[in-house]
Amino acid sequence: MGSNGESIPHDPVPVSAFGLELVIQPATGGGCVYSGPFTDYTPNLGPVSYEPFVNLTYNPRCLRRDVSLVYANNTKPTDVVDLLAINGTLEEFNTAFEAPDGVHAAGHFIIGGDPGNDPF
């Protein structure tokens, strides 16, 4: 899937979505992806905020990543197996899956949520 973003110092990224307030701490990247198939990929939408969705205008820029080892640690194969095996009801599964540090959130935030705060 290509590289992390170039390493640049940056502040934490606040995320407000669906009634949750999270702060994605800076990791080891933050800049433009510098190798792999997405090196020259140009997102043209946003960046947008989660709530309300704003700035849906044409805005070409580089694809940025800030790979978070904290969130990557929440998506190990054993975490997914445990999610399926341990939760006995659909309600328990959904609560664990949708937790701010759960597998679903980690899938979004492992890349740093694009420090431009692009939810897509």
MMTF fields as JSON, N, C-alpha, C and O atoms, coordinates in Angstrom:
{
  "mmtfVersion": "1.0.0",
  "mmtfProducer": "UNKNOWN",
  "numBonds": 479,
  "numAtoms": 480,
  "numGroups": 120,
  "numChains": 1,
  "numModels": 1,
  "chainsPerModel": [1],
  "groupsPerChain": [120],
  "chainIdList": ["A"],
  "bondAtomList": [4, 2, 8, 6, 12, 10, 16, 14, 20, 18, 24, 22, 28, 26, 32, 30, 36, 34, 40, 38, 44, 42, 48, 46, 52, 50, 56, 54, 60, 58, 64, 62, 68, 66, 72, 70, 76, 74, 80, 78, 84, 82, 88, 86, 92, 90, 96, 94, 100, 98, 104, 102, 108, 106, 112, 110, 116, 114, 120, 118, 124, 122, 128, 126, 132, 130, 136, 134, 140, 138, 144, 142, 148, 146, 152, 150, 156, 154, 160, 158, 164, 162, 168, 166, 172, 170, 176, 174, 180, 178, 184, 182, 188, 186, 192, 190, 196, 194, 200, 198, 204, 202, 208, 206, 212, 210, 216, 214, 220, 218, 224, 222, 228, 226, 232, 230, 236, 234, 240, 238, 244, 242, 248, 246, 252, 250, 256, 254, 260, 258, 264, 262, 268, 266, 272, 270, 276, 274, 280, 278, 284, 282, 288, 286, 292, 290, 296, 294, 300, 298, 304, 302, 308, 306, 312, 310, 316, 314, 320, 318, 324, 322, 328, 326, 332, 330, 336, 334, 340, 338, 344, 342, 348, 346, 352, 350, 356, 354, 360, 358, 364, 362, 368, 366, 372, 370, 376, 374, 380, 378, 384, 382, 388, 386, 392, 390, 396, 394, 400, 398, 404, 402, 408, 406, 412, 410, 416, 414, 420, 418, 424, 422, 428, 426, 432, 430, 436, 434, 440, 438, 444, 442, 448, 446, 452, 450, 456, 454, 460, 458, 464, 462, 468, 466, 472, 470, 476, 474],
  "bondOrderList": [1, 1, 1, 1, 1, 1, 1, 1, 1, 1, 1, 1, 1, 1, 1, 1, 1, 1, 1, 1, 1, 1, 1, 1, 1, 1, 1, 1, 1, 1, 1, 1, 1, 1, 1, 1, 1, 1, 1, 1, 1, 1, 1, 1, 1, 1, 1, 1, 1, 1, 1, 1, 1, 1, 1, 1, 1, 1, 1, 1, 1, 1, 1, 1, 1, 1, 1, 1, 1, 1, 1, 1, 1, 1, 1, 1, 1, 1, 1, 1, 1, 1, 1, 1, 1, 1, 1, 1, 1, 1, 1, 1, 1, 1, 1, 1, 1, 1, 1, 1, 1, 1, 1, 1, 1, 1, 1, 1, 1, 1, 1, 1, 1, 1, 1, 1, 1, 1, 1],
  "groupList": [{"groupName": "MET", "atomNameList": ["N", "CA", "C", "O"], "elementList": ["N", "C", "C", "O"], "formalChargeList": [0, 0, 0, 0], "bondAtomList": [1, 0, 2, 1, 3, 2], "bondOrderList": [1, 1, 2], "singleLetterCode": "M", "chemCompType": "L-PEPTIDE LINKING"}, {"groupName": "GLY", "atomNameList": ["N", "CA", "C", "O"], "elementList": ["N", "C", "C", "O"], "formalChargeList": [0, 0, 0, 0], "bondAtomList": [1, 0, 2, 1, 3, 2], "bondOrderList": [1, 1, 2], "singleLetterCode": "G", "chemCompType": "PEPTIDE LINKING"}, {"groupName": "SER", "atomNameList": ["N", "CA", "C", "O"], "elementList": ["N", "C", "C", "O"], "formalChargeList": [0, 0, 0, 0], "bondAtomList": [1, 0, 2, 1, 3, 2], "bondOrderList": [1, 1, 2], "singleLetterCode": "S", "chemCompType": "L-PEPTIDE LINKING"}, {"groupName": "ASN", "atomNameList": ["N", "CA", "C", "O"], "elementList": ["N", "C", "C", "O"], "formalChargeList": [0, 0, 0, 0], "bondAtomList": [1, 0, 2, 1, 3, 2], "bondOrderList": [1, 1, 2], "singleLetterCode": "N", "chemCompType": "L-PEPTIDE LINKING"}, {"groupName": "GLU", "atomNameList": ["N", "CA", "C", "O"], "elementList": ["N", "C", "C", "O"], "formalChargeList": [0, 0, 0, 0], "bondAtomList": [1, 0, 2, 1, 3, 2], "bondOrderList": [1, 1, 2], "singleLetterCode": "E", "chemCompType": "L-PEPTIDE LINKING"}, {"groupName": "ILE", "atomNameList": ["N", "CA", "C", "O"], "elementList": ["N", "C", "C", "O"], "formalChargeList": [0, 0, 0, 0], "bondAtomList": [1, 0, 2, 1, 3, 2], "bondOrderList": [1, 1, 2], "singleLetterCode": "I", "chemCompType": "L-PEPTIDE LINKING"}, {"groupName": "PRO", "atomNameList": ["N", "CA", "C", "O"], "elementList": ["N", "C", "C", "O"], "formalChargeList": [0, 0, 0, 0], "bondAtomList": [1, 0, 2, 1, 3, 2], "bondOrderList": [1, 1, 2], "singleLetterCode": "P", "chemCompType": "L-PEPTIDE LINKING"}, {"groupName": "HIS", "atomNameList": ["N", "CA", "C", "O"], "elementList": ["N", "C", "C", "O"], "formalChargeList": [0, 0, 0, 0], "bondAtomList": [1, 0, 2, 1, 3, 2], "bondOrderList": [1, 1, 2], "singleLetterCode": "H", "chemCompType": "L-PEPTIDE LINKING"}, {"groupName": "ASP", "atomNameList": ["N", "CA", "C", "O"], "elementList": ["N", "C", "C", "O"], "formalChargeList": [0, 0, 0, 0], "bondAtomList": [1, 0, 2, 1, 3, 2], "bondOrderList": [1, 1, 2], "singleLetterCode": "D", "chemCompType": "L-PEPTIDE LINKING"}, {"groupName": "VAL", "atomNameList": ["N", "CA", "C", "O"], "elementList": ["N", "C", "C", "O"], "formalChargeList": [0, 0, 0, 0], "bondAtomList": [1, 0, 2, 1, 3, 2], "bondOrderList": [1, 1, 2], "singleLetterCode": "V", "chemCompType": "L-PEPTIDE LINKING"}, {"groupName": "ALA", "atomNameList": ["N", "CA", "C", "O"], "elementList": ["N", "C", "C", "O"], "formalChargeList": [0, 0, 0, 0], "bondAtomList": [1, 0, 2, 1, 3, 2], "bondOrderList": [1, 1, 2], "singleLetterCode": "A", "chemCompType": "L-PEPTIDE LINKING"}, {"groupName": "PHE", "atomNameList": ["N", "CA", "C", "O"], "elementList": ["N", "C", "C", "O"], "formalChargeList": [0, 0, 0, 0], "bondAtomList": [1, 0, 2, 1, 3, 2], "bondOrderList": [1, 1, 2], "singleLetterCode": "F", "chemCompType": "L-PEPTIDE LINKING"}, {"groupName": "LEU", "atomNameList": ["N", "CA", "C", "O"], "elementList": ["N", "C", "C", "O"], "formalChargeList": [0, 0, 0, 0], "bondAtomList": [1, 0, 2, 1, 3, 2], "bondOrderList": [1, 1, 2], "singleLetterCode": "L", "chemCompType": "L-PEPTIDE LINKING"}, {"groupName": "GLN", "atomNameList": ["N", "CA", "C", "O"], "elementList": ["N", "C", "C", "O"], "formalChargeList": [0, 0, 0, 0], "bondAtomList": [1, 0, 2, 1, 3, 2], "bondOrderList": [1, 1, 2], "singleLetterCode": "Q", "chemCompType": "L-PEPTIDE LINKING"}, {"groupName": "THR", "atomNameList": ["N", "CA", "C", "O"], "elementList": ["N", "C", "C", "O"], "formalChargeList": [0, 0, 0, 0], "bondAtomList": [1, 0, 2, 1, 3, 2], "bondOrderList": [1, 1, 2], "singleLetterCode": "T", "chemCompType": "L-PEPTIDE LINKING"}, {"groupName": "CYS", "atomNameList": ["N", "CA", "C", "O"], "elementList": ["N", "C", "C", "O"], "formalChargeList": [0, 0, 0, 0], "bondAtomList": [1, 0, 2, 1, 3, 2], "bondOrderList": [1, 1, 2], "singleLetterCode": "C", "chemCompType": "L-PEPTIDE LINKING"}, {"groupName": "TYR", "atomNameList": ["N", "CA", "C", "O"], "elementList": ["N", "C", "C", "O"], "formalChargeList": [0, 0, 0, 0], "bondAtomList": [1, 0, 2, 1, 3, 2], "bondOrderList": [1, 1, 2], "singleLetterCode": "Y", "chemCompType": "L-PEPTIDE LINKING"}, {"groupName": "ARG", "atomNameList": ["N", "CA", "C", "O"], "elementList": ["N", "C", "C", "O"], "formalChargeList": [0, 0, 0, 0], "bondAtomList": [1, 0, 2, 1, 3, 2], "bondOrderList": [1, 1, 2], "singleLetterCode": "R", "chemCompType": "L-PEPTIDE LINKING"}, {"groupName": "LYS", "atomNameList": ["N", "CA", "C", "O"], "elementList": ["N", "C", "C", "O"], "formalChargeList": [0, 0, 0, 0], "bondAtomList": [1, 0, 2, 1, 3, 2], "bondOrderList": [1, 1, 2], "singleLetterCode": "K", "chemCompType": "L-PEPTIDE LINKING"}],
  "groupTypeList": [0, 1, 2, 3, 1, 4, 2, 5, 6, 7, 8, 6, 9, 6, 9, 2, 10, 11, 1, 12, 4, 12, 9, 5, 13, 6, 10, 14, 1, 1, 1, 15, 9, 16, 2, 1, 6, 11, 14, 8, 16, 14, 6, 3, 12, 1, 6, 9, 2, 16, 4, 6, 11, 9, 3, 12, 14, 16, 3, 6, 17, 15, 12, 17, 17, 8, 9, 2, 12, 9, 16, 10, 3, 3, 14, 18, 6, 14, 8, 9, 9, 8, 12, 12, 10, 5, 3, 1, 14, 12, 4, 4, 11, 3, 14, 10, 11, 4, 10, 6, 8, 1, 9, 7, 10, 10, 1, 7, 11, 5, 5, 1, 1, 8, 6, 1, 3, 8, 6, 11],
  "groupIdList": [1, 2, 3, 4, 5, 6, 7, 8, 9, 10, 11, 12, 13, 14, 15, 16, 17, 18, 19, 20, 21, 22, 23, 24, 25, 26, 27, 28, 29, 30, 31, 32, 33, 34, 35, 36, 37, 38, 39, 40, 41, 42, 43, 44, 45, 46, 47, 48, 49, 50, 51, 52, 53, 54, 55, 56, 57, 58, 59, 60, 61, 62, 63, 64, 65, 66, 67, 68, 69, 70, 71, 72, 73, 74, 75, 76, 77, 78, 79, 80, 81, 82, 83, 84, 85, 86, 87, 88, 89, 90, 91, 92, 93, 94, 95, 96, 97, 98, 99, 100, 101, 102, 103, 104, 105, 106, 107, 108, 109, 110, 111, 112, 113, 114, 115, 116, 117, 118, 119, 120],
  "secStructList": [7, 7, 7, 7, 3, 3, 3, 7, 7, 7, 7, 7, 3, 3, 3, 3, 3, 6, 6, 3, 3, 3, 3, 3, 7, 7, 7, 1, 7, 3, 3, 3, 3, 7, 1, 1, 6, 6, 6, 6, 7, 7, 7, 7, 5, 7, 7, 7, 7, 1, 1, 1, 7, 7, 7, 7, 1, 5, 7, 7, 7, 7, 7, 5, 7, 7, 7, 7, 2, 2, 2, 2, 4, 4, 4, 7, 2, 2, 2, 2, 2, 2, 2, 2, 2, 2, 7, 7, 1, 2, 2, 2, 2, 2, 2, 2, 2, 6, 1, 6, 6, 1, 2, 2, 2, 2, 2, 2, 2, 6, 6, 6, 6, 6, 6, 6, 6, 7, 7, 7],
  "xCoordList": [0.82, 0.0, 0.853, 0.318, 2.149, 2.996, 3.551, 3.426, 4.154, 4.884, 4.0, 2.841, 4.599, 4.079, 4.28, 4.877, 3.806, 4.117, 5.509, 6.076, 6.05, 7.35, 7.237, 6.188, 8.311, 8.301, 8.363, 9.353, 7.294, 7.265, 6.629, 5.647, 7.172, 6.563, 5.18, 5.003, 4.212, 2.878, 2.143, 2.522, 1.1, 0.295, -0.657, -0.885, -1.212, -2.256, -3.429, -3.656, -4.172, -5.319, -6.599, -6.881, -7.383, -8.652, -9.69, -9.773, -10.48, -11.541, -12.834, -12.898, -13.847, -15.162, -16.123, -16.392, -16.643, -17.545, -18.543, -18.184, -19.784, -20.833, -20.894, -21.111, -20.702, -20.772, -19.507, -19.481, -18.455, -17.185, -16.171, -16.151, -15.348, -14.235, -12.956, -12.712, -12.143, -10.884, -9.742, -9.935, -8.559, -7.349, -6.374, -5.954, -6.017, -5.066, -3.676, -3.346, -2.873, -1.538, -0.615, -0.759, 0.319, 1.272, 2.064, 2.377, 2.378, 3.175, 4.472, 5.121, 4.85, 6.175, 6.166, 7.226, 4.998, 4.914, 4.304, 4.817, 3.185, 2.458, 2.512, 1.656, 3.515, 3.657, 3.121, 2.361, 3.53, 3.069, 3.652, 4.804, 2.847, 3.312, 4.438, 4.288, 5.561, 6.741, 7.17, 8.078, 6.543, 6.865, 5.664, 4.778, 5.64, 4.555, 3.518, 3.704, 2.42, 1.444, 0.668, 0.059, 0.675, -0.072, 0.815, 0.36, 2.074, 3.007, 2.477, 2.556, 1.947, 1.476, -0.037, -0.601, -0.699, -2.145, -2.498, -1.864, -3.487, -3.878, -5.33, -6.232, -5.586, -6.961, -7.415, -6.638, -8.638, -9.144, -10.268, -10.696, -10.748, -11.867, -11.358, -10.491, -11.889, -11.6, -10.272, -9.802, -9.64, -10.095, -11.422, -11.739, -12.181, -13.487, -13.484, -12.649, -14.423, -14.606, -15.697, -16.483, -15.744, -16.742, -18.141, -19.079, -18.293, -19.61, -19.497, -18.746, -20.171, -20.894, -19.904, -18.799, -20.296, -19.428, -19.31, -20.302, -18.117, -17.883, -16.67, -15.896, -16.518, -15.399, -15.338, -14.302, -16.452, -16.495, -16.139, -16.835, -15.061, -14.65, -13.412, -12.715, -13.153, -11.97, -10.737, -10.585, -9.858, -8.674, -7.584, -7.357, -6.895, -5.864, -4.718, -4.27, -4.251, -3.165, -2.552, -3.092, -1.464, -0.851, -1.608, -2.294, -1.473, -2.036, -1.067, 0.112, -1.575, -0.726, -1.078, -2.232, -0.048, -0.233, 0.632, 1.714, 0.136, 0.876, 0.577, -0.211, 1.203, 0.866, 1.035, 2.12, -0.053, -0.088, 0.109, -0.715, 1.202, 1.435, 0.44, 0.157, -0.091, -1.101, -2.346, -2.842, -2.853, -4.046, -3.73, -4.569, -2.536, -2.151, -2.165, -2.496, -1.805, -1.792, -3.206, -3.363, -4.226, -5.62, -6.244, -7.412, -5.483, -6.044, -5.256, -5.302, -4.544, -3.817, -4.808, -5.948, -4.402, -5.316, -5.893, -7.055, -5.107, -5.622, -6.731, -7.654, -6.646, -7.711, -9.023, -10.094, -8.932, -10.133, -10.726, -11.942, -9.881, -10.364, -11.012, -12.095, -10.365, -10.934, -12.279, -13.217, -12.365, -13.614, -14.748, -15.856, -14.467, -15.483, -15.74, -16.88, -14.694, -14.818, -15.331, -16.075, -14.943, -15.231, -16.63, -17.258, -17.12, -18.398, -19.544, -19.702, -20.35, -21.376, -22.662, -23.439, -22.893, -24.116, -23.751, -22.642, -24.685, -24.47, -24.252, -23.455, -24.944, -24.776, -23.357, -22.738, -22.842, -21.471, -20.455, -19.508, -20.665, -19.774, -19.772, -18.707, -20.95, -21.054, -20.42, -19.746, -20.629, -20.032, -18.51, -17.856, -17.944, -16.485, -15.963, -14.927, -16.657, -16.242, -16.239, -15.331, -17.255, -17.417, -16.753, -16.878, -16.066, -15.405, -14.366, -13.804, -14.106, -13.116, -11.736, -10.984, -11.4, -10.122, -10.332, -9.438, -11.519, -11.853, -11.34, -10.699, -11.636, -11.151, -11.673, -10.93, -12.931, -13.484, -12.755, -12.303, -12.642, -11.948, -10.495, -9.971, -9.855, -8.451, -8.266, -7.263, -9.229, -9.143, -9.099, -8.462, -9.76, -9.73, -8.479, -7.804, -8.181, -7.167, -5.754, -4.813, -5.575, -4.239, -3.373, -2.156, -4.002, -3.239, -3.163, -2.735, -3.581, -3.547, -4.775, -4.844, -5.742, -6.951, -6.683, -7.506, -5.557, -5.008, -4.957, -6.002, -3.759, -3.68, -4.46, -4.637, -4.927, -5.847, -7.266, -8.178, -7.46, -8.751, -9.762, -10.924, -9.323, -10.182, -10.783, -10.052, -12.097, -12.688, -12.784, -13.073, -12.55, -12.686, -11.383, -11.298],
  "yCoordList": [-1.204, 0.0, 1.253, 2.36, 1.107, 2.283, 2.694, 1.983, 3.835, 4.304, 5.07, 5.383, 5.352, 6.331, 7.687, 7.755, 8.748, 10.074, 10.482, 9.924, 11.466, 12.001, 12.46, 12.941, 12.309, 12.677, 14.195, 14.827, 14.765, 16.205, 16.406, 15.741, 17.299, 17.574, 18.204, 19.067, 17.77, 18.352, 18.124, 17.282, 18.888, 18.813, 17.62, 17.061, 17.234, 16.205, 16.656, 17.852, 15.683, 15.982, 15.709, 14.56, 16.765, 16.534, 16.019, 16.492, 15.046, 14.49, 14.535, 14.033, 15.133, 15.179, 14.508, 15.037, 13.352, 12.633, 11.811, 11.102, 11.918, 11.07, 11.107, 10.082, 12.299, 12.478, 12.139, 12.241, 11.739, 11.409, 12.511, 13.124, 12.749, 13.681, 12.877, 12.359, 12.773, 12.033, 12.948, 13.941, 12.607, 13.305, 12.25, 11.372, 12.339, 11.412, 12.003, 13.053, 11.329, 11.829, 11.7, 10.764, 12.622, 12.519, 11.217, 10.734, 10.663, 9.438, 9.73, 10.743, 8.872, 8.987, 9.629, 9.796, 9.989, 10.57, 11.953, 12.862, 12.097, 13.355, 14.083, 14.92, 13.77, 14.439, 13.597, 12.65, 13.959, 13.283, 11.871, 11.638, 10.937, 9.568, 9.661, 10.321, 9.009, 9.198, 7.981, 8.09, 6.82, 5.663, 4.743, 4.788, 3.905, 2.965, 3.464, 4.507, 2.724, 3.023, 4.327, 4.817, 4.893, 6.128, 7.366, 8.439, 7.233, 8.352, 9.559, 10.683, 9.345, 10.458, 10.618, 11.335, 9.956, 10.079, 11.478, 11.985, 12.087, 13.439, 13.461, 13.43, 13.514, 13.725, 15.115, 16.068, 15.233, 16.518, 17.09, 18.221, 16.339, 16.762, 17.148, 16.477, 18.218, 18.584, 19.281, 19.944, 19.158, 18.304, 18.792, 19.98, 17.878, 18.208, 17.909, 17.152, 18.51, 18.15, 17.092, 16.948, 16.36, 15.299, 15.86, 15.443, 16.783, 17.338, 18.839, 19.258, 19.665, 19.296, 19.135, 19.675, 18.398, 18.239, 19.59, 20.129, 20.125, 21.419, 21.314, 20.36, 22.285, 22.408, 21.239, 20.592, 20.984, 19.944, 20.525, 20.292, 21.274, 21.945, 21.279, 20.524, 21.569, 21.065, 21.62, 22.835, 20.728, 21.144, 20.091, 19.286, 20.078, 19.056, 19.21, 20.32, 18.069, 18.056, 16.666, 15.753, 16.497, 15.171, 14.342, 14.879, 13.033, 12.124, 12.062, 11.753, 12.357, 12.346, 11.166, 10.744, 10.643, 9.572, 9.828, 10.408, 9.385, 9.44, 8.14, 8.126, 7.059, 5.722, 5.638, 5.861, 5.315, 5.248, 3.812, 2.941, 3.571, 2.234, 1.906, 0.734, 2.929, 2.707, 2.083, 1.066, 2.691, 2.137, 0.858, -0.041, 0.755, -0.478, -1.653, -2.779, -1.382, -2.419, -2.933, -4.03, -2.149, -2.539, -3.319, -3.697, -3.567, -4.272, -5.531, -6.004, -6.061, -7.309, -8.431, -8.372, -9.442, -10.566, -11.156, -11.563, -11.208, -11.748, -10.864, -11.368, -9.546, -8.653, -8.924, -8.907, -9.171, -9.455, -10.808, -10.931, -11.813, -13.131, -13.004, -13.546, -12.297, -12.107, -11.384, -11.736, -10.39, -9.651, -10.603, -10.487, -11.538, -12.492, -13.587, -14.014, -14.04, -15.201, -14.853, -15.629, -13.711, -13.388, -12.822, -13.074, -12.063, -11.379, -12.311, -12.698, -12.667, -13.678, -13.197, -14.002, -11.892, -11.372, -10.31, -9.775, -10.02, -8.979, -7.621, -6.816, -7.368, -6.102, -5.977, -4.918, -7.061, -7.032, -6.844, -6.067, -7.572, -7.44, -6.007, -5.425, -5.434, -4.084, -3.048, -2.13, -3.188, -2.257, -2.308, -1.266, -3.508, -3.646, -3.182, -2.52, -3.516, -3.151, -1.645, -1.1, -0.968, 0.475, 1.332, 2.556, 0.74, 1.515, 2.461, 2.16, 3.604, 4.553, 3.939, 4.421, 2.896, 2.218, 0.833, -0.013, 0.605, -0.688, -0.862, 0.025, -2.018, -2.383, -1.424, -1.063, -1.011, -0.109, 1.235, 1.703, 1.851, 3.142, 3.018, 3.886, 1.938, 1.741, 1.672, 2.152, 1.077, 1.019, 2.389, 2.569, 3.351, 4.727, 5.468, 6.13, 5.35, 6.202, 5.658, 6.358, 4.438, 3.88, 4.738, 4.804, 5.388, 6.245, 7.676, 8.576, 7.885, 9.224, 10.019, 11.218, 9.379, 10.064, 11.109, 12.004, 11.029, 12.086, 13.345, 13.885, 13.822, 15.013, 16.201, 17.196, 16.115, 17.116, 16.882, 17.626, 15.844, 15.489, 15.081, 15.484, 14.289, 13.817, 12.471, 11.482, 12.397, 11.162, 10.055, 8.914, 10.357, 9.346, 8.657, 7.762],
  "zCoordList": [0.0, 0.0, 0.0, 0.071, -0.077, -0.156, 1.186, 2.183, 1.185, 2.36, 3.324, 3.051, 4.45, 5.376, 4.709, 3.634, 5.309, 4.81, 5.241, 6.181, 4.539, 4.958, 6.406, 6.835, 7.144, 8.552, 8.692, 8.324, 9.227, 9.514, 10.89, 11.222, 11.671, 12.977, 12.779, 11.92, 13.573, 13.494, 14.809, 15.622, 14.987, 16.197, 16.132, 15.06, 17.282, 17.273, 16.404, 16.221, 15.871, 15.018, 15.808, 16.148, 16.105, 16.792, 15.805, 14.671, 16.248, 15.422, 16.227, 17.35, 15.65, 16.269, 15.306, 14.227, 15.683, 14.79, 15.584, 16.524, 15.192, 15.73, 17.255, 17.901, 17.822, 19.262, 20.016, 21.242, 19.32, 19.967, 19.717, 18.65, 20.694, 20.558, 20.764, 21.854, 19.721, 19.796, 19.409, 18.708, 19.866, 19.451, 18.948, 19.701, 17.67, 17.072, 17.292, 16.74, 18.092, 18.403, 17.186, 16.4, 17.028, 15.918, 16.008, 17.096, 14.842, 14.806, 14.056, 14.32, 13.142, 12.52, 11.138, 10.535, 10.627, 9.281, 9.318, 9.97, 8.598, 8.582, 7.249, 6.962, 6.429, 5.141, 4.002, 4.206, 2.802, 1.593, 1.491, 1.858, 0.991, 0.726, -0.296, -1.325, -0.023, -0.87, -1.675, -2.499, -1.465, -2.303, -2.38, -1.526, -3.412, -3.597, -4.581, -5.207, -4.725, -5.77, -5.578, -6.528, -4.386, -4.148, -4.114, -3.716, -4.526, -4.496, -5.256, -4.761, -6.435, -7.254, -7.225, -8.052, -6.28, -6.171, -5.668, -4.743, -6.262, -5.892, -5.433, -6.27, -4.114, -3.656, -4.091, -4.032, -4.517, -5.01, -4.163, -4.393, -3.197, -2.369, -0.995, -0.435, -0.459, 0.925, 1.113, 0.189, 2.282, 3.386, 3.942, 3.872, 4.486, 5.033, 6.519, 7.013, 7.22, 8.624, 8.684, 7.748, 9.773, 9.911, 10.12, 9.44, 11.034, 11.355, 11.543, 12.423, 10.8, 9.579, 8.432, 8.482, 7.402, 6.242, 5.545, 5.053, 5.505, 4.864, 3.956, 4.039, 3.106, 2.178, 1.196, 1.046, 0.54, -0.469, -1.835, -2.823, -1.875, -3.102, -3.686, -3.007, -4.949, -5.631, -4.939, -4.806, -4.499, -3.754, -3.937, -3.033, -5.1, -5.317, -4.319, -4.033, -3.793, -2.81, -2.806, -3.431, -2.131, -2.028, -1.001, -0.132, -1.113, -0.122, 1.049, 0.878, 2.238, 3.424, 4.316, 4.397, 4.988, 5.968, 7.174, 7.084, 8.294, 9.545, 10.287, 11.232, 9.86, 10.346, 11.863, 12.4, 12.527, 13.987, 14.45, 14.169, 15.158, 15.702, 16.808, 17.06, 17.469, 18.513, 17.889, 18.374, 16.815, 16.169, 15.41, 15.35, 14.829, 14.142, 15.12, 14.746, 16.364, 17.39, 17.695, 18.23, 17.357, 17.616, 16.473, 16.551, 15.411, 14.253, 13.9, 12.764, 14.867, 14.628, 14.333, 14.792, 13.585, 13.33, 14.617, 14.64, 15.676, 16.94, 17.517, 18.157, 17.293, 17.768, 17.038, 17.645, 15.742, 14.95, 15.361, 15.511, 15.542, 15.988, 17.36, 17.582, 18.284, 19.616, 19.544, 20.258, 18.694, 18.531, 18.171, 18.694, 17.28, 16.843, 17.871, 18.052, 18.54, 19.432, 20.828, 21.427, 21.339, 22.738, 22.94, 23.968, 21.975, 22.143, 21.77, 20.612, 22.791, 22.617, 21.973, 21.459, 21.997, 21.389, 20.355, 20.359, 19.487, 18.495, 19.162, 18.682, 20.248, 20.972, 21.543, 21.439, 22.15, 22.678, 21.554, 21.68, 20.45, 19.297, 18.785, 18.58, 18.578, 18.026, 18.954, 18.487, 20.255, 21.217, 21.136, 21.111, 21.095, 21.013, 19.658, 19.591, 18.588, 17.233, 17.033, 16.405, 17.566, 17.354, 18.433, 18.394, 19.374, 20.43, 19.816, 18.763, 20.468, 19.929, 19.696, 18.849, 20.428, 20.206, 19.592, 19.636, 19.019, 18.444, 17.02, 16.455, 16.462, 15.138, 14.062, 13.15, 14.158, 13.143, 13.151, 12.106, 14.317, 14.411, 13.97, 13.271, 14.381, 14.023, 12.519, 11.992, 11.824, 10.368, 9.729, 8.691, 10.328, 9.828, 10.298, 9.509, 11.582, 12.189, 12.114, 12.486, 11.646, 11.513, 10.581, 10.748, 9.607, 8.687, 9.196, 8.474, 10.444, 11.004, 10.618, 10.89, 9.989, 9.582, 8.522, 8.331, 7.821, 6.962, 7.811, 8.173, 8.136, 8.978, 8.428, 9.13, 7.188, 6.649, 7.129, 6.768, 7.946, 8.538, 7.482, 7.536, 6.531, 5.457, 5.861, 5.924, 6.138, 6.647, 5.621, 5.981, 4.352, 3.323, 3.091, 2.25]
}
